[in-house]
PDB file of C-alpha atoms in Angstrom:
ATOM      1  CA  UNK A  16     -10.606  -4.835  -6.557  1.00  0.00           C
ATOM      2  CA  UNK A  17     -12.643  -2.156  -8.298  1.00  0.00           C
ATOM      3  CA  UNK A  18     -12.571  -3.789 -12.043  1.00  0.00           C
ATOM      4  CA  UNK A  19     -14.322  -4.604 -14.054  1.00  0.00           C
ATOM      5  CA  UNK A  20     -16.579  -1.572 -13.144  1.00  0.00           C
ATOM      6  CA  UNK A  21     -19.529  -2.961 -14.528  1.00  0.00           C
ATOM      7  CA  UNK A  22     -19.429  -5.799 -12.384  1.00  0.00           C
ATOM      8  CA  UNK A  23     -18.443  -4.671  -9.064  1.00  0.00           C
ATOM      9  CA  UNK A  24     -20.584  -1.139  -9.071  1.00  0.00           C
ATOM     10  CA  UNK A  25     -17.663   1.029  -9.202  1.00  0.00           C
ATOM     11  CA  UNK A  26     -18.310   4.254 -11.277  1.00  0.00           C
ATOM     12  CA  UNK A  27     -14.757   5.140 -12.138  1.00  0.00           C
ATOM     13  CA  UNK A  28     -12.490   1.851 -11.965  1.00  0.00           C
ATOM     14  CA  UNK A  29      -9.664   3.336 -13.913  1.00  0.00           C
ATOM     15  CA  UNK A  30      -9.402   6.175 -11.098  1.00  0.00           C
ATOM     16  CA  UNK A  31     -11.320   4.570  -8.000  1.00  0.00           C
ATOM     17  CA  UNK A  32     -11.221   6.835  -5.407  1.00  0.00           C
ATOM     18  CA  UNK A  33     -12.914   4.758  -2.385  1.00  0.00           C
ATOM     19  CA  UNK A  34      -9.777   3.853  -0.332  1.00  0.00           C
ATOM     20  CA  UNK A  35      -8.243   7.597  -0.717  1.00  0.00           C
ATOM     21  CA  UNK A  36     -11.750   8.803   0.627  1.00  0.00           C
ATOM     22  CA  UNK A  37     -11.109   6.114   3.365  1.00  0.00           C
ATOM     23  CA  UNK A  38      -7.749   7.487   4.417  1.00  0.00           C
ATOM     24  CA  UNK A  39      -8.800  10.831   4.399  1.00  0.00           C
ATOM     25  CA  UNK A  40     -11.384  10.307   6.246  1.00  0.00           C
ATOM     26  CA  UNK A  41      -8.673   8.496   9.075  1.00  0.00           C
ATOM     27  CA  UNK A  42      -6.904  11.613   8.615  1.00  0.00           C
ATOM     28  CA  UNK A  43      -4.333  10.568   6.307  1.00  0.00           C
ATOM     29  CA  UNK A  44      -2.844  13.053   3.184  1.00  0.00           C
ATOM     30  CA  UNK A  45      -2.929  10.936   0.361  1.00  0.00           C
ATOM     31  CA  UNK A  46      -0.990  11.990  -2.295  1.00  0.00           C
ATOM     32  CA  UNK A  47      -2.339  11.513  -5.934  1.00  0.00           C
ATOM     33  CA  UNK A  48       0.290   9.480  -8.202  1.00  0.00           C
ATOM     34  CA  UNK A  49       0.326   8.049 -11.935  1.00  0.00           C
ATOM     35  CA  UNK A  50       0.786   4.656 -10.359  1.00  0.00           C
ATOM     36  CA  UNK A  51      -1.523   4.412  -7.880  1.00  0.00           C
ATOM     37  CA  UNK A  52      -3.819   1.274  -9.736  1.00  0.00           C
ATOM     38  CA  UNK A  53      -0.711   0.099 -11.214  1.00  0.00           C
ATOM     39  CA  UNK A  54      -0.497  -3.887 -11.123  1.00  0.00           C
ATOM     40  CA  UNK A  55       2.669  -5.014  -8.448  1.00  0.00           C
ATOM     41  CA  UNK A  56       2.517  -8.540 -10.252  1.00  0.00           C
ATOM     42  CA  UNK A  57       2.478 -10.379  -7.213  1.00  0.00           C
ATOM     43  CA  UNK A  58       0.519 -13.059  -8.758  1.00  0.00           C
ATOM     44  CA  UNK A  59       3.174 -13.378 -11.423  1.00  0.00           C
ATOM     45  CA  UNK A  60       5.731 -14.199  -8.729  1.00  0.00           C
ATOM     46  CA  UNK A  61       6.807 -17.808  -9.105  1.00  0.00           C
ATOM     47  CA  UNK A  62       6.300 -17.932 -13.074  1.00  0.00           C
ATOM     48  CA  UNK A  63       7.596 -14.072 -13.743  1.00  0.00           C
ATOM     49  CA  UNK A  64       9.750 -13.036 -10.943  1.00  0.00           C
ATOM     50  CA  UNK A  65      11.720 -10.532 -12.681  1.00  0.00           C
ATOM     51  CA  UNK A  66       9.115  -8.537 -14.118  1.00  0.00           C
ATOM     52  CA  UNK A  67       7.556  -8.875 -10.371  1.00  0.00           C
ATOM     53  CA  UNK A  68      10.775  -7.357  -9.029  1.00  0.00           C
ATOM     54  CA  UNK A  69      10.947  -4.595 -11.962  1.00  0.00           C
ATOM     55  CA  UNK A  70       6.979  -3.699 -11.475  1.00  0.00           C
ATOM     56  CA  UNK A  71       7.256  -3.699  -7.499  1.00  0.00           C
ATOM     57  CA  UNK A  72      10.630  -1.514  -7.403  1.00  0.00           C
ATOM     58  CA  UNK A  73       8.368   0.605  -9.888  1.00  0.00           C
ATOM     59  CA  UNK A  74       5.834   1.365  -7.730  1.00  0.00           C
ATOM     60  CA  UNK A  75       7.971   1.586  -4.382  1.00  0.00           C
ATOM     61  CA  UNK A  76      10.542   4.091  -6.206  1.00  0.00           C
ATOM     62  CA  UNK A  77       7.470   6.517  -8.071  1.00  0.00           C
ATOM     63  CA  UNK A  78       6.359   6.352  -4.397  1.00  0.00           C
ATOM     64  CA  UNK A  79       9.333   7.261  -2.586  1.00  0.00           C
ATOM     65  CA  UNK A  80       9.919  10.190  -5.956  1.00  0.00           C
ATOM     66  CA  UNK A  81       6.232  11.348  -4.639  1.00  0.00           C
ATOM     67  CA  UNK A  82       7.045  11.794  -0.914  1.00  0.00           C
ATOM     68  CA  UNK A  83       5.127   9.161   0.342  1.00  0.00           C
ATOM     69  CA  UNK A  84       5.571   8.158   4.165  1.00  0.00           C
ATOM     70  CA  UNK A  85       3.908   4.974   2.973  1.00  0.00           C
ATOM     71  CA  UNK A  86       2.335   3.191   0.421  1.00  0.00           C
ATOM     72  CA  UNK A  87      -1.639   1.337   1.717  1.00  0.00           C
ATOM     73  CA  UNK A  88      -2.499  -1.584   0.102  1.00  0.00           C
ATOM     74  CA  UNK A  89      -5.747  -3.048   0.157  1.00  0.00           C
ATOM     75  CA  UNK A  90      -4.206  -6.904  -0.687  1.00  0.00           C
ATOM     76  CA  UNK A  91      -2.353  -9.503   1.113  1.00  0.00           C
ATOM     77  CA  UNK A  92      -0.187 -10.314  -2.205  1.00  0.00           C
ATOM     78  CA  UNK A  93       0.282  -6.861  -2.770  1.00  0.00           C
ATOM     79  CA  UNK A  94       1.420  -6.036   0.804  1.00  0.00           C
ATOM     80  CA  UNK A  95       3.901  -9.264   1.027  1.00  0.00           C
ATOM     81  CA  UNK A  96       5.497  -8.633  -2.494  1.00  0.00           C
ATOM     82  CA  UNK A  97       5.736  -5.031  -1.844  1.00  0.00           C
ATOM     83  CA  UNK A  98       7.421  -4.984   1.503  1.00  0.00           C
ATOM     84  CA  UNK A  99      10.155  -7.932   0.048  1.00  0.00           C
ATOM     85  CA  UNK A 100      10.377  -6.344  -3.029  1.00  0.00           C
ATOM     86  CA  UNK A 101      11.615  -2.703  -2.407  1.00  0.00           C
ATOM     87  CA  UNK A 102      15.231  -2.958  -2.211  1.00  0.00           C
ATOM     88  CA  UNK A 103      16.767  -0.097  -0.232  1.00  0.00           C
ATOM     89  CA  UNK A 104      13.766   2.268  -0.358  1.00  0.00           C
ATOM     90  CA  UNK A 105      12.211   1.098   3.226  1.00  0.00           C
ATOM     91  CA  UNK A 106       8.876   2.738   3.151  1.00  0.00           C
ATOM     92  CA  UNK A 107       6.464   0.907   4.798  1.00  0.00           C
ATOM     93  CA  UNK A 108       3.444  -1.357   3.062  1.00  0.00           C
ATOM     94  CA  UNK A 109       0.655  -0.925   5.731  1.00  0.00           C
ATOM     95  CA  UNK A 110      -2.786  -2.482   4.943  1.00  0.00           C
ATOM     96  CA  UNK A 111      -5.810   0.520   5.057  1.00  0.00           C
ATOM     97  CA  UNK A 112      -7.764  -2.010   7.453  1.00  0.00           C
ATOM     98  CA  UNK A 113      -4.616  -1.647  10.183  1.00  0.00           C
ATOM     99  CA  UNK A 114      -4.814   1.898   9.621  1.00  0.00           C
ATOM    100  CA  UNK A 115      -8.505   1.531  10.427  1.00  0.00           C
ATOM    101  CA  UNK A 116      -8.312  -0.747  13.598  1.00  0.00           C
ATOM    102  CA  UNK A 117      -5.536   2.184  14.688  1.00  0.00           C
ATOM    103  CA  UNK A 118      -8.314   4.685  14.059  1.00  0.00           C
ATOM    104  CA  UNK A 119     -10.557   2.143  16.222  1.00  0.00           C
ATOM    105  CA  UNK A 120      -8.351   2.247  18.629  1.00  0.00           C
ATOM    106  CA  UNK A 121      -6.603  -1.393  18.715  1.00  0.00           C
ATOM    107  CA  UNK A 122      -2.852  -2.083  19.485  1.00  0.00           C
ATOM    108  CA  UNK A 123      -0.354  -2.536  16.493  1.00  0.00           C
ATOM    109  CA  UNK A 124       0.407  -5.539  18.211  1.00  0.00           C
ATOM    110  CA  UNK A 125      -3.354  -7.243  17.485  1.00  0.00           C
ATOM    111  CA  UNK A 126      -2.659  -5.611  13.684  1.00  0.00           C
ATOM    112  CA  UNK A 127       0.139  -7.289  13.163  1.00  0.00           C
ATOM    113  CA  UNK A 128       1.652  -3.939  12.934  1.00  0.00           C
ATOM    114  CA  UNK A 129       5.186  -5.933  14.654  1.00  0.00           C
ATOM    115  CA  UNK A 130       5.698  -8.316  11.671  1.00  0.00           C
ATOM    116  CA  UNK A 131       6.087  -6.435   8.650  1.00  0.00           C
ATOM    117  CA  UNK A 132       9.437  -6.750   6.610  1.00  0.00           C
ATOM    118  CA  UNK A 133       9.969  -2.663   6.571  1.00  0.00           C
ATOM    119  CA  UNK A 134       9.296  -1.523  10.171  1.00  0.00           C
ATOM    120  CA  UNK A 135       5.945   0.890   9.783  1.00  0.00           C
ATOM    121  CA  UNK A 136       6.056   1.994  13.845  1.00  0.00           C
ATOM    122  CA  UNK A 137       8.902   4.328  14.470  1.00  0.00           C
ATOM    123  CA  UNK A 138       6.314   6.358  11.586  1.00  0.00           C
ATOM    124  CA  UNK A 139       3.462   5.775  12.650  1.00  0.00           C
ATOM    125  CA  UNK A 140       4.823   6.765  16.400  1.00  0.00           C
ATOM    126  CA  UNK A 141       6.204   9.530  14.343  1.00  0.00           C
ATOM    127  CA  UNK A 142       3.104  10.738  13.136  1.00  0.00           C
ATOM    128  CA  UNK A 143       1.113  10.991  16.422  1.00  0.00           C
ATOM    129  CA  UNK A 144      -1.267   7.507  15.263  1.00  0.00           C
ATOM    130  CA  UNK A 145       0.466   5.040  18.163  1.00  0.00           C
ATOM    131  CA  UNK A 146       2.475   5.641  22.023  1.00  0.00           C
TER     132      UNK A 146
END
């Protein structure tokens, strides 16, 4: 979303920083990792579905390695291909704008919170963000 930096205003594309100072802001820790710009494919996924799978258990595994509660994604393709894609690792693939309406004080319910693949409430209950 942030490349190329000369047309979209960014000043660092290769390290953007604007949806880490987004969750920190919401009061998130977000954990710096090599892979965080790191391509899941998903647009790959009818023509190149094994090198989907391979790049999406990539970035679901370095994330798990990291510690991550959760991995927030700022696209639809990325969220769907991420949460079917992970295998055993279960971490949930929350969008930053449901993290936002949370913040804003809508129900997970009206975020579609309830339909993701890997379950993100028992954390975020877990965590202190929903009742």
């Amino acid at each position: 979303m942030v490349e190329p930096g000369q047309v979209t205003g960014c000043e660092n594309a290769g390290n953007p920083t604007s949806m880490d100072e987004i969750l920190a802001a919401l009061g998130a820790e977000v954990l710096d990792w090599d892979f965080k710009t790191e391509c899941c494919g998903a647009g790959l996924s009818l023509s190149k579905t094994e090198k989907v799978v391979e790049l999406s258990g990539r970035l679901v595994r370095e994330a798990a390695f990291r510690g991550a509660d959760a991995v927030v994604v700022a696209c639809q393709l990325c969220q769907a291909n991420l949460d079917m894609r992970q295998g055993q690792a279960g971490i949930p693939i929350i969008y930053f704008t449901q993290l936002m309406g949370l913040a804003f004080g809508f129900a997970p319910s009206a975020l579609g919170l309830n339909h993701h693949l890997v379950d993100p409430l028992a954390l975020l209950k877990e965590k202190g963000l929903i009742g």
